[in-house]
Tab-separated table of C-alpha atoms in Angstrom:
chain	number	residue	atom	x	y	z
J	1	MET	CA	48.210	-0.961	-7.717
J	2	LYS	CA	47.072	-4.760	-6.900
J	3	THR	CA	45.547	-3.383	-3.735
J	4	ALA	CA	43.459	-1.228	-5.379
J	5	GLN	CA	42.749	-3.714	-8.133
J	6	ARG	CA	41.370	-6.169	-5.046
J	7	ALA	CA	38.917	-3.684	-3.872
J	8	ARG	CA	37.861	-2.619	-7.233
J	9	ARG	CA	37.072	-6.514	-8.091
J	10	ARG	CA	34.914	-6.569	-4.213
J	11	HIS	CA	33.123	-4.082	-5.433
J	12	LEU	CA	29.541	-4.319	-5.786
J	13	ALA	CA	28.160	-4.204	-9.548
J	14	THR	CA	25.559	-1.648	-8.570
J	15	LEU	CA	24.287	-1.545	-12.076
J	16	TRP	CA	23.962	-4.806	-12.864
J	17	LYS	CA	21.865	-5.338	-9.132
J	18	ALA	CA	20.434	-1.878	-8.298
J	19	SER	CA	19.476	-0.289	-12.269
J	20	ALA	CA	18.546	-3.613	-13.174
J	21	SER	CA	16.642	-5.035	-9.850
J	22	ALA	CA	13.835	-5.438	-11.808
J	23	TRP	CA	15.377	-8.340	-13.602
J	24	LEU	CA	16.843	-10.486	-10.574
J	25	MET	CA	14.509	-12.554	-10.539
J	26	ALA	CA	14.346	-13.409	-14.011
J	27	PRO	CA	13.127	-16.774	-15.560
J	28	GLY	CA	15.631	-19.787	-15.645
J	29	LEU	CA	17.942	-18.842	-12.358
J	30	GLY	CA	16.171	-21.739	-10.534
J	31	GLN	CA	15.047	-19.325	-7.812
J	32	ALA	CA	11.961	-20.562	-7.170
J	33	SER	CA	10.975	-21.240	-3.747
J	34	GLY	CA	11.658	-24.619	-4.278
J	35	TRP	CA	15.574	-24.592	-5.594
J	36	PHE	CA	16.459	-22.798	-2.359
J	37	SER	CA	18.584	-25.284	0.332
J	38	ARG	CA	20.672	-24.973	3.079
J	39	GLY	CA	23.831	-24.514	0.772
J	40	PRO	CA	24.746	-23.036	-2.058
J	41	LYS	CA	21.629	-22.121	-4.151
J	42	PRO	CA	21.327	-24.385	-7.181
J	43	ILE	CA	21.256	-22.696	-10.524
J	44	GLU	CA	18.971	-24.166	-13.544
J	45	LEU	CA	19.289	-22.098	-16.998
J	46	LYS	CA	17.818	-22.216	-20.106
J	47	PRO	CA	20.491	-21.750	-22.985
J	48	VAL	CA	19.375	-17.793	-24.287
J	49	ARG	CA	19.835	-19.029	-28.170
J	50	ALA	CA	22.043	-21.549	-29.926
J	51	VAL	CA	25.760	-21.818	-29.989
J	52	VAL	CA	28.215	-22.561	-33.427
J	53	TRP	CA	31.111	-22.852	-31.364
J	54	LYS	CA	33.523	-21.266	-34.195
J	55	ASP	CA	31.865	-17.887	-34.371
J	56	TRP	CA	30.800	-17.970	-30.534
J	57	LEU	CA	34.172	-18.626	-28.749
J	58	GLY	CA	37.769	-17.359	-29.607
J	59	VAL	CA	40.807	-16.902	-27.321
J	60	ASN	CA	43.576	-13.927	-26.742
J	61	ALA	CA	46.525	-14.596	-28.726
J	62	GLN	CA	50.175	-12.794	-28.424
J	63	PHE	CA	51.439	-14.297	-31.665
J	64	GLN	CA	54.186	-11.247	-32.108
J	65	TRP	CA	55.772	-12.275	-28.789
J	66	PHE	CA	57.017	-15.765	-30.301
J	67	PRO	CA	59.403	-16.976	-33.127
J	68	PRO	CA	57.463	-17.945	-36.115
J	69	GLU	CA	57.962	-20.968	-36.226
J	70	VAL	CA	56.546	-21.053	-32.552
J	71	ALA	CA	53.557	-18.874	-33.221
J	72	ARG	CA	52.523	-20.895	-36.218
J	73	LYS	CA	52.734	-23.956	-33.627
J	74	GLN	CA	50.608	-22.160	-31.452
J	75	ALA	CA	47.826	-20.958	-34.507
J	76	GLU	CA	47.487	-24.472	-35.448
J	77	ARG	CA	46.764	-26.374	-31.679
J	78	PHE	CA	44.213	-23.845	-32.038
J	79	LYS	CA	42.634	-24.840	-35.563
J	80	ALA	CA	42.738	-28.263	-34.399
J	81	LEU	CA	39.995	-27.392	-32.203
J	82	GLY	CA	37.434	-26.165	-34.493
J	83	LEU	CA	37.671	-22.558	-33.581
J	84	GLU	CA	38.295	-19.319	-35.826
J	85	TRP	CA	38.154	-16.091	-33.535
J	86	VAL	CA	41.722	-14.642	-31.885
J	87	ARG	CA	41.669	-11.473	-30.047
J	88	LEU	CA	45.293	-9.550	-31.091
J	89	GLY	CA	46.592	-6.682	-28.490
J	90	LEU	CA	49.284	-4.211	-29.863
J	91	HIS	CA	50.897	-2.289	-27.549
J	92	TRP	CA	51.573	1.495	-29.217
J	93	MET	CA	54.475	2.411	-27.300
J	94	LEU	CA	55.977	-0.750	-28.815
J	95	MET	CA	55.379	0.075	-32.031
J	96	GLU	CA	55.767	3.559	-31.940
J	97	PRO	CA	58.908	4.035	-29.403
J	98	GLU	CA	59.525	7.428	-30.764
J	99	GLU	CA	57.275	9.737	-33.076
J	100	GLY	CA	57.048	8.380	-36.469
J	101	LYS	CA	59.406	6.101	-35.761
J	102	TYR	CA	57.927	2.406	-36.333
J	103	ASN	CA	58.679	-1.096	-35.578
J	104	LEU	CA	55.993	-3.305	-36.596
J	105	LYS	CA	58.078	-6.571	-38.244
J	106	PRO	CA	56.164	-8.189	-35.090
J	107	ILE	CA	53.038	-7.049	-35.889
J	108	ASP	CA	53.210	-7.642	-39.698
J	109	GLN	CA	53.996	-11.187	-39.119
J	110	ALA	CA	51.598	-11.658	-36.954
J	111	MET	CA	48.952	-10.450	-38.738
J	112	ALA	CA	50.312	-12.475	-41.756
J	113	LEU	CA	50.062	-15.878	-39.762
J	114	VAL	CA	46.072	-14.774	-38.872
J	115	ARG	CA	45.788	-14.250	-42.551
J	116	GLN	CA	47.385	-17.445	-43.695
J	117	MET	CA	45.630	-19.691	-41.348
J	118	ASN	CA	42.319	-17.915	-41.924
J	119	LEU	CA	41.705	-16.826	-38.341
J	120	ARG	CA	39.457	-13.633	-37.752
J	121	SER	CA	40.376	-11.429	-35.536
J	122	ILE	CA	39.590	-8.354	-32.998
J	123	THR	CA	42.355	-6.281	-32.330
J	124	TYR	CA	42.883	-3.570	-30.045
J	125	VAL	CA	45.594	-0.728	-29.517
J	126	VAL	CA	46.494	0.473	-25.893
J	127	GLY	CA	50.043	2.071	-24.017
J	128	THR	CA	50.902	5.352	-25.259
J	129	PRO	CA	54.678	6.079	-25.967
J	130	ARG	CA	56.189	8.500	-24.251
J	131	PHE	CA	56.074	11.253	-27.007
J	132	ALA	CA	52.280	11.274	-26.295
J	133	THR	CA	51.392	10.757	-22.764
J	134	SER	CA	49.379	12.971	-20.685
J	135	VAL	CA	51.472	12.471	-17.633
J	136	SER	CA	54.189	14.899	-17.485
J	137	PRO	CA	58.039	14.348	-17.117
J	138	SER	CA	58.181	16.035	-13.752
J	139	ASP	CA	55.177	13.953	-12.561
J	140	LYS	CA	56.475	11.258	-9.824
J	141	TYR	CA	54.852	8.673	-12.032
J	142	ALA	CA	56.303	9.361	-15.181
J	143	GLN	CA	58.084	6.049	-15.339
J	144	TYR	CA	54.483	4.772	-15.759
J	145	PHE	CA	54.058	6.849	-18.999
J	146	ASP	CA	52.411	4.138	-20.909
J	147	LYS	CA	49.723	3.643	-18.456
J	148	PHE	CA	48.179	7.445	-18.721
J	149	PRO	CA	46.458	8.499	-21.589
J	150	PRO	CA	47.569	10.155	-24.328
J	151	ARG	CA	47.285	13.516	-24.533
J	152	ASP	CA	45.370	13.921	-27.795
J	153	PRO	CA	43.059	11.703	-28.649
J	154	LYS	CA	43.365	12.662	-32.021
J	155	THR	CA	46.749	11.741	-31.988
J	156	TYR	CA	45.869	7.946	-30.975
J	157	ALA	CA	43.027	7.867	-33.534
J	158	LEU	CA	45.301	8.708	-36.295
J	159	ARG	CA	47.140	5.679	-35.286
J	160	MET	CA	44.468	3.633	-35.587
J	161	MET	CA	43.481	4.739	-38.702
J	162	HIS	CA	46.670	4.136	-39.817
J	163	LEU	CA	46.826	0.491	-38.846
J	164	ALA	CA	43.168	-0.330	-39.929
J	165	LYS	CA	44.774	0.999	-43.562
J	166	ARG	CA	47.705	-1.490	-43.035
J	167	TYR	CA	45.864	-4.500	-42.083
J	168	PRO	CA	42.576	-4.563	-43.560
J	169	GLN	CA	42.128	-8.650	-42.564
J	170	VAL	CA	41.599	-7.499	-39.084
J	171	ASP	CA	37.694	-7.868	-38.920
J	172	VAL	CA	36.967	-5.952	-35.854
J	173	TRP	CA	38.975	-3.222	-34.059
J	174	GLN	CA	38.749	-2.438	-30.380
J	175	VAL	CA	39.570	1.233	-28.990
J	176	TRP	CA	41.758	0.313	-25.725
J	177	ASN	CA	41.869	-2.121	-22.682
J	178	GLU	CA	40.666	-2.050	-19.085
J	179	PRO	CA	40.389	1.754	-19.195
J	180	ASN	CA	38.696	1.661	-15.903
J	181	ILE	CA	41.761	0.254	-13.674
J	182	LEU	CA	45.212	1.891	-13.217
J	183	ALA	CA	46.622	-0.656	-14.923
J	184	PHE	CA	45.585	0.734	-18.180
J	185	TRP	CA	44.769	3.947	-17.298
J	186	ALA	CA	46.245	6.389	-14.414
J	187	PRO	CA	45.926	8.177	-12.679
J	188	LYS	CA	42.071	6.755	-11.986
J	189	ALA	CA	39.769	5.916	-13.652
J	190	ASP	CA	38.023	8.509	-16.025
J	191	PRO	CA	34.529	7.702	-18.019
J	192	GLU	CA	34.252	11.695	-20.066
J	193	GLY	CA	38.007	10.862	-20.399
J	194	TYR	CA	37.626	7.278	-21.870
J	195	GLY	CA	34.707	8.939	-24.196
J	196	ARG	CA	36.788	11.905	-25.194
J	197	LEU	CA	39.156	9.020	-26.447
J	198	LEU	CA	36.751	6.742	-28.017
J	199	LEU	CA	34.650	9.140	-30.488
J	200	PRO	CA	37.717	10.551	-32.852
J	201	ALA	CA	39.092	6.530	-32.377
J	202	VAL	CA	36.001	5.451	-33.572
J	203	GLN	CA	35.348	8.220	-36.775
J	204	ALA	CA	38.997	7.598	-38.001
J	205	LEU	CA	37.951	4.018	-38.086
J	206	ARG	CA	34.818	4.109	-39.861
J	207	ALA	CA	36.026	6.276	-42.478
J	208	VAL	CA	38.890	3.971	-43.634
J	209	VAL	CA	36.941	1.129	-42.817
J	210	PRO	CA	33.442	1.811	-42.755
J	211	ASP	CA	32.143	-1.639	-42.971
J	212	LYS	CA	34.457	-3.259	-40.024
J	213	PRO	CA	32.390	-3.219	-36.381
J	214	VAL	CA	33.990	-1.425	-33.454
J	215	ALA	CA	34.069	-2.460	-29.847
J	216	MET	CA	34.643	-0.202	-26.902
J	217	ALA	CA	37.906	-1.297	-24.475
J	218	GLY	CA	36.665	-4.672	-22.737
J	219	MET	CA	36.458	-3.401	-18.810
J	220	ALA	CA	38.412	-5.097	-16.265
J	221	TYR	CA	35.899	-7.708	-14.347
J	222	PHE	CA	31.982	-5.988	-14.398
J	223	SER	CA	33.868	-2.387	-15.512
J	224	GLU	CA	33.929	-0.955	-11.556
J	225	MET	CA	35.709	1.794	-10.992
J	226	SER	CA	37.893	2.834	-7.838
J	227	THR	CA	35.875	5.797	-7.715
J	228	GLY	CA	32.497	4.119	-7.641
J	229	GLY	CA	29.928	3.312	-10.383
J	230	LEU	CA	30.542	1.260	-13.135
J	231	MET	CA	32.367	3.132	-16.254
J	232	ILE	CA	29.918	0.885	-18.684
J	233	GLN	CA	27.166	2.317	-17.213
J	234	ARG	CA	28.291	5.876	-17.019
J	235	LEU	CA	29.835	5.592	-20.967
J	236	GLY	CA	26.085	4.420	-21.674
J	237	GLU	CA	24.662	8.400	-19.437
J	238	LEU	CA	27.273	10.044	-21.758
J	239	GLY	CA	25.919	8.864	-25.094
J	240	ALA	CA	28.342	6.076	-26.423
J	241	PHE	CA	25.811	3.728	-26.705
J	242	ASN	CA	24.604	5.727	-29.814
J	243	LEU	CA	27.595	5.256	-31.355
J	244	ASN	CA	26.427	1.689	-32.389
J	245	VAL	CA	30.090	-0.054	-31.005
J	246	ILE	CA	30.048	-3.718	-29.669
J	247	VAL	CA	30.222	-3.629	-25.502
J	248	ALA	CA	32.946	-5.458	-23.848
J	249	TYR	CA	33.918	-6.616	-20.301
J	250	HIS	CA	36.404	-9.031	-18.643
J	251	PRO	CA	34.144	-11.306	-16.001
J	252	TYR	CA	37.152	-12.499	-14.232
J	253	THR	CA	35.847	-14.127	-10.935
J	254	ALA	CA	37.566	-16.139	-8.162
J	255	ARG	CA	35.482	-19.116	-9.301
J	256	PRO	CA	33.438	-20.346	-12.275
J	257	GLU	CA	29.969	-19.588	-10.635
J	258	GLY	CA	31.041	-16.190	-8.909
J	259	ALA	CA	33.346	-13.737	-7.381
J	260	ASP	CA	35.135	-13.718	-3.869
J	261	ASP	CA	32.111	-12.431	-1.517
J	262	ASP	CA	29.585	-14.726	-3.236
J	263	GLU	CA	30.934	-17.431	-5.040
J	264	ARG	CA	27.583	-17.846	-7.379
J	265	ASP	CA	26.620	-15.005	-7.865
J	266	LEU	CA	27.348	-14.616	-11.651
J	267	PRO	CA	24.273	-15.082	-13.041
J	268	THR	CA	22.685	-12.642	-10.454
J	269	LYS	CA	25.189	-9.854	-12.647
J	270	VAL	CA	25.137	-11.057	-15.988
J	271	VAL	CA	21.448	-11.957	-16.647
J	272	PRO	CA	19.908	-9.009	-15.331
J	273	GLY	CA	22.924	-6.672	-16.173
J	274	HIS	CA	22.631	-7.636	-20.264
J	275	GLN	CA	19.110	-7.548	-20.179
J	276	TRP	CA	19.445	-3.684	-18.760
J	277	LEU	CA	21.929	-3.324	-22.145
J	278	ARG	CA	19.837	-4.423	-24.188
J	279	ALA	CA	17.424	-2.160	-23.357
J	280	ALA	CA	19.518	0.792	-23.512
J	281	GLY	CA	19.917	-0.502	-27.379
J	282	VAL	CA	22.988	-2.308	-27.005
J	283	LYS	CA	23.273	-4.834	-29.984
J	284	GLN	CA	26.174	-6.914	-29.464
J	285	ILE	CA	28.036	-7.715	-26.037
J	286	TRP	CA	31.169	-9.730	-25.737
J	287	ALA	CA	33.663	-11.091	-23.008
J	288	THR	CA	37.218	-10.073	-24.606
J	289	GLU	CA	38.942	-11.745	-21.802
J	290	TRP	CA	37.932	-14.268	-19.058
J	291	GLY	CA	39.789	-17.331	-17.957
J	292	TRP	CA	42.052	-18.582	-14.836
J	293	SER	CA	46.349	-18.795	-14.612
J	294	SER	CA	47.859	-21.812	-13.446
J	295	TYR	CA	50.847	-20.195	-11.670
J	296	ASP	CA	52.205	-22.115	-8.892
J	297	GLY	CA	52.326	-18.363	-6.762
J	298	PRO	CA	53.611	-16.545	-5.030
J	299	LYS	CA	50.030	-15.703	-4.896
J	300	GLU	CA	49.039	-12.412	-7.038
J	301	GLU	CA	45.510	-11.989	-6.584
J	302	GLN	CA	44.267	-15.259	-7.917
J	303	PRO	CA	43.769	-18.173	-5.785
J	304	ILE	CA	46.511	-20.915	-6.665
J	305	ILE	CA	44.285	-23.412	-8.699
J	306	GLY	CA	47.165	-25.780	-10.758
J	307	GLU	CA	46.768	-26.862	-14.462
J	308	GLN	CA	44.037	-29.108	-13.226
J	309	GLY	CA	42.165	-26.696	-11.506
J	310	GLN	CA	42.455	-24.557	-14.165
J	311	ALA	CA	40.783	-26.622	-16.542
J	312	ASP	CA	37.992	-27.501	-14.104
J	313	TYR	CA	37.345	-23.651	-13.636
J	314	VAL	CA	37.401	-23.352	-17.751
J	315	LEU	CA	35.323	-25.974	-18.595
J	316	ARG	CA	32.675	-25.085	-15.784
J	317	ARG	CA	32.939	-21.064	-16.621
J	318	LEU	CA	32.094	-22.097	-20.414
J	319	ALA	CA	29.218	-24.035	-19.756
J	320	LEU	CA	27.467	-21.130	-17.837
J	321	MET	CA	28.549	-18.723	-20.349
J	322	ALA	CA	27.419	-20.397	-23.240
J	323	ALA	CA	23.774	-20.112	-21.637
J	324	PHE	CA	23.823	-16.359	-20.930
J	325	ASP	CA	23.517	-13.386	-23.487
J	326	TYR	CA	26.950	-13.382	-24.668
J	327	ASP	CA	27.412	-12.480	-28.565
J	328	ARG	CA	31.134	-13.874	-28.356
J	329	VAL	CA	33.575	-14.774	-25.738
J	330	PHE	CA	37.380	-14.883	-25.957
J	331	LEU	CA	39.140	-17.054	-23.409
J	332	PHE	CA	42.717	-15.715	-22.199
J	333	THR	CA	45.363	-16.889	-23.766
J	334	LEU	CA	45.891	-18.965	-26.106
J	335	SER	CA	49.649	-20.088	-24.870
J	336	ASP	CA	51.932	-19.154	-21.561
J	337	LEU	CA	54.107	-16.444	-21.710
J	338	ASP	CA	56.937	-15.476	-20.739
J	339	ALA	CA	59.098	-13.365	-18.097
J	340	ARG	CA	58.076	-9.995	-19.656
J	341	ALA	CA	54.602	-11.044	-18.231
J	342	SER	CA	54.076	-11.052	-14.181
J	343	VAL	CA	54.055	-14.924	-12.498
J	344	ARG	CA	50.513	-14.729	-12.238
J	345	ASP	CA	49.827	-13.713	-16.128
J	346	ARG	CA	52.482	-16.139	-17.504
J	347	ARG	CA	50.577	-19.128	-16.688
J	348	TYR	CA	46.900	-18.773	-18.562
J	349	GLY	CA	47.464	-20.272	-21.481
J	350	LEU	CA	46.002	-23.191	-23.025
J	351	LEU	CA	49.129	-24.740	-24.480
J	352	ARG	CA	52.873	-24.013	-22.916
J	353	GLU	CA	55.461	-21.603	-24.258
J	354	ASN	CA	56.512	-23.714	-26.367
J	355	GLY	CA	52.951	-24.731	-28.415
J	356	GLU	CA	52.534	-27.985	-26.211
J	357	PRO	CA	48.758	-28.634	-25.090
J	358	LYS	CA	48.370	-27.897	-21.316
J	359	PRO	CA	45.493	-30.085	-19.392
J	360	VAL	CA	43.262	-27.416	-20.203
J	361	TYR	CA	43.638	-27.689	-23.547
J	362	HIS	CA	42.590	-31.765	-23.882
J	363	ALA	CA	39.681	-30.933	-21.413
J	364	LEU	CA	38.261	-27.863	-23.982
J	365	GLN	CA	39.113	-30.338	-27.112
J	366	ARG	CA	37.271	-33.159	-25.330
J	367	PHE	CA	34.018	-30.685	-24.721
J	368	LEU	CA	34.192	-29.638	-27.916
J	369	GLN	CA	33.731	-32.840	-28.908
J	370	VAL	CA	31.019	-33.666	-27.240
J	371	CYS	CA	28.975	-31.014	-27.944
J	372	GLY	CA	29.716	-31.218	-31.650
J	373	PRO	CA	29.688	-27.649	-33.762
J	374	ARG	CA	26.231	-26.289	-32.802
J	375	LEU	CA	23.719	-26.687	-29.731
J	376	GLU	CA	20.385	-25.226	-29.051
J	377	PRO	CA	18.756	-24.271	-26.204
J	378	ASP	CA	16.582	-26.742	-24.090
J	379	THR	CA	14.293	-27.114	-20.638
J	380	PRO	CA	16.769	-28.228	-17.936
J	381	PRO	CA	15.335	-32.011	-16.787
J	382	LYS	CA	13.265	-32.275	-13.828
J	383	LEU	CA	14.937	-34.253	-11.089
J	384	GLU	CA	13.499	-36.606	-9.057
J	385	GLY	CA	13.288	-35.548	-5.352
J	386	ARG	CA	15.071	-33.237	-3.423
J	387	VAL	CA	17.844	-31.179	-5.871
J	388	PRO	CA	20.898	-30.848	-4.716
J	389	ASP	CA	22.837	-28.230	-2.875
J	390	GLY	CA	25.103	-26.339	-5.299
J	391	LEU	CA	23.166	-27.904	-8.425
J	392	VAL	CA	24.330	-26.350	-11.859
J	393	SER	CA	21.493	-27.749	-14.617
J	394	ILE	CA	22.336	-26.426	-18.427
J	395	ALA	CA	20.618	-28.520	-21.363
J	396	TRP	CA	20.781	-28.015	-24.516
J	397	LYS	CA	20.175	-30.377	-27.880
J	398	ARG	CA	22.560	-30.961	-30.953
J	399	PRO	CA	21.131	-30.610	-34.395
J	400	ASP	CA	20.853	-34.666	-34.805
J	401	GLY	CA	18.472	-34.379	-31.880
J	402	ARG	CA	20.319	-35.503	-29.092
J	403	GLN	CA	20.031	-34.146	-25.632
J	404	VAL	CA	22.466	-32.597	-23.962
J	405	TRP	CA	22.837	-32.189	-20.318
J	406	MET	CA	25.397	-30.107	-18.412
J	407	CYS	CA	26.210	-30.536	-14.660
J	408	TRP	CA	27.867	-30.481	-11.562
J	409	SER	CA	26.998	-30.197	-8.068
J	410	ASP	CA	29.158	-29.037	-4.742
J	411	LYS	CA	29.449	-32.625	-3.917
J	412	PRO	CA	29.491	-35.977	-5.422
J	413	VAL	CA	25.476	-37.513	-5.363
J	414	SER	CA	23.279	-39.203	-7.644
J	415	VAL	CA	20.179	-38.044	-9.187
J	416	THR	CA	17.375	-39.639	-11.074
J	417	LEU	CA	16.263	-37.916	-14.368
J	418	PRO	CA	12.846	-39.619	-14.298
J	419	GLN	CA	11.534	-38.499	-18.061
J	420	TRP	CA	15.115	-39.569	-19.632
J	421	ARG	CA	13.936	-43.277	-20.208
J	422	LYS	CA	16.497	-44.161	-22.736
J	423	GLU	CA	20.291	-44.943	-22.496
J	424	ALA	CA	22.478	-42.441	-22.311
J	425	VAL	CA	26.303	-41.833	-22.347
J	426	LEU	CA	28.014	-39.588	-19.524
J	427	HIS	CA	30.857	-37.721	-20.591
J	428	HIS	CA	33.965	-36.324	-18.159
J	429	PRO	CA	35.631	-34.184	-20.328
J	430	LEU	CA	38.085	-33.200	-17.535
J	431	LYS	CA	39.015	-36.560	-17.059
J	432	GLY	CA	38.441	-37.780	-20.716
J	433	THR	CA	36.497	-41.121	-19.547
J	434	GLN	CA	32.752	-42.056	-20.273
J	435	VAL	CA	30.229	-44.263	-19.173
J	436	THR	CA	26.656	-45.755	-20.674
J	437	LEU	CA	23.976	-45.171	-18.395
J	438	LYS	CA	20.902	-47.539	-18.708
J	439	PRO	CA	17.495	-46.406	-17.623
J	440	GLY	CA	15.992	-48.146	-14.710
J	441	PRO	CA	12.583	-48.094	-13.614
J	442	ALA	CA	12.729	-44.658	-12.149
J	443	GLY	CA	14.590	-43.225	-15.350
J	444	VAL	CA	18.433	-42.491	-15.862
J	445	THR	CA	20.434	-42.042	-12.522
J	446	VAL	CA	23.298	-39.357	-12.746
J	447	PRO	CA	26.353	-39.999	-10.891
J	448	LEU	CA	27.117	-35.977	-10.178
J	449	ASP	CA	30.598	-34.788	-9.617
J	450	THR	CA	32.283	-31.370	-8.396
J	451	ALA	CA	33.642	-31.209	-12.348
J	452	LEU	CA	31.685	-30.778	-15.143
J	453	GLN	CA	29.747	-34.030	-16.872
J	454	ILE	CA	27.971	-33.831	-20.013
J	455	LEU	CA	25.161	-36.652	-20.236
J	456	VAL	CA	23.978	-37.237	-23.700
J	457	ALA	CA	20.815	-39.123	-25.010
C-alpha cells in the first residue's frame, strides 16, 4: 500500500495544470521574465484576502486517545496559541464494533472537553465496522474490513445522523476521510462509490442539523487517484458541488514549497486549481490536513527532517498557505501519538505525548505573536538589483498600520528594500531572535535566511 501511495503522490495533478491551464500565468506568482533565474524561480505573493488566525488556522486533535488530564493539558496549550478550531476524527469501527453496541465514552469525553474549552470543531467519521463492510468474509483482504466502504451507504448516513444529534456542539460534519487512497477506501479509488456515500450522508445531516455546514472528505494530497485523474474533479463532474459542500484536500508535499518532482510547484498547483474550483461554484475550500513528522526513522515516505526541520517547514508552509485562497486550514496534528500509530505518524504533533511543547509549538507561537491576530494583504516590496535564487516574498499589513514582510531564500544573502526608509525589526520565529535594522542611503538591507523571517516596519 505504501508503494502505491508514493506513486499517487508523484502523479501529476492534471486538473490543477491542464483543466486550469489558463491560470498558470496568474498575476502574483512572480512569473514575469524578470523573476526567472538560473536557480529555483522566486515566488512573490500578494495574499488573496485578510487572515484572522483564530478563525483561519486550526489543528487536528485526538483528545479521545489520551487520559482526560493529558487531553485537557493539550487543549490548554492549544488555547494559549490564541486559536479555536480543531478537527476530530471518529472511527466508526471503534464506536460500534458490533451492530447496535456502542462504545462512546471516549468520544463523549473528547466532545465535552471541546465544549468546556469553547473550541470550534469539524468532525469526520471513517472506518467501517465488520458488520457493515462491503468486503466479503471470504475475500483475501477481509482482515482489512475497515478500509472498505460500507455495504449500504444509508447505514453510514444513519450513524452520522445519530452522532449529529448526540453532539450538537460540532460546527461542521465531514463525510469520510481520504477516499482516494487505499488506506481509507479499498480496493481502489471510486468517485462514483464515494458519491453514493456522500449524498445520503449530506441529506441525513441536513435533516437533523440544517444550519451546520457539511464537508466532503479531505482528499489525500491533491486528490490524485491510482487509476488516473483527480477525485475532486470527477466528483465535480458527477454533480457533488451542487450539494453546496465544503471541498477539502490534504496538500502534503516533501518540502514547504512543493513536491518530490518539483520542489517549487505548490503555487502552480494551488492558485489555478482554486480558481477552477471557484469558477465551478465551490464556496469553501479547506485544507483539513497538512504538516510534517519529526520522526527519527526508519524512513516512511516523508524525508527525515527532525524536530527543527519540522518547525522550519511548518512555518514556511503556513506563510504560503495564508497567502493562497484557502478559507480554513488544519495542521496535522496537535500532539504526538502512541504506538497505535505508525512510526512516522506518531511524531506529527506540536506537543509531545505528555502535552509538553516541541520546537514547532514555540516557533508557531512566536510567529502568531509577531503577526498579531489579523493581517491584511499588501503588495510585495521591490528589491534593489538582482532577485536572489529561490526567494519567497509575501507582504501583509497589520491593522496598526505596520508593514509585514515574510521572506526566505535558498541560501543566506542580503537584499535591499529601497522604498523602506524607516527603522524595522527582523524577527526569526524559528530561533526566537530579533534584530533592529536601520535604513541606509539605499533603504533597509535585510539579511535573508533559508528559514522564514518576518520584517515589521
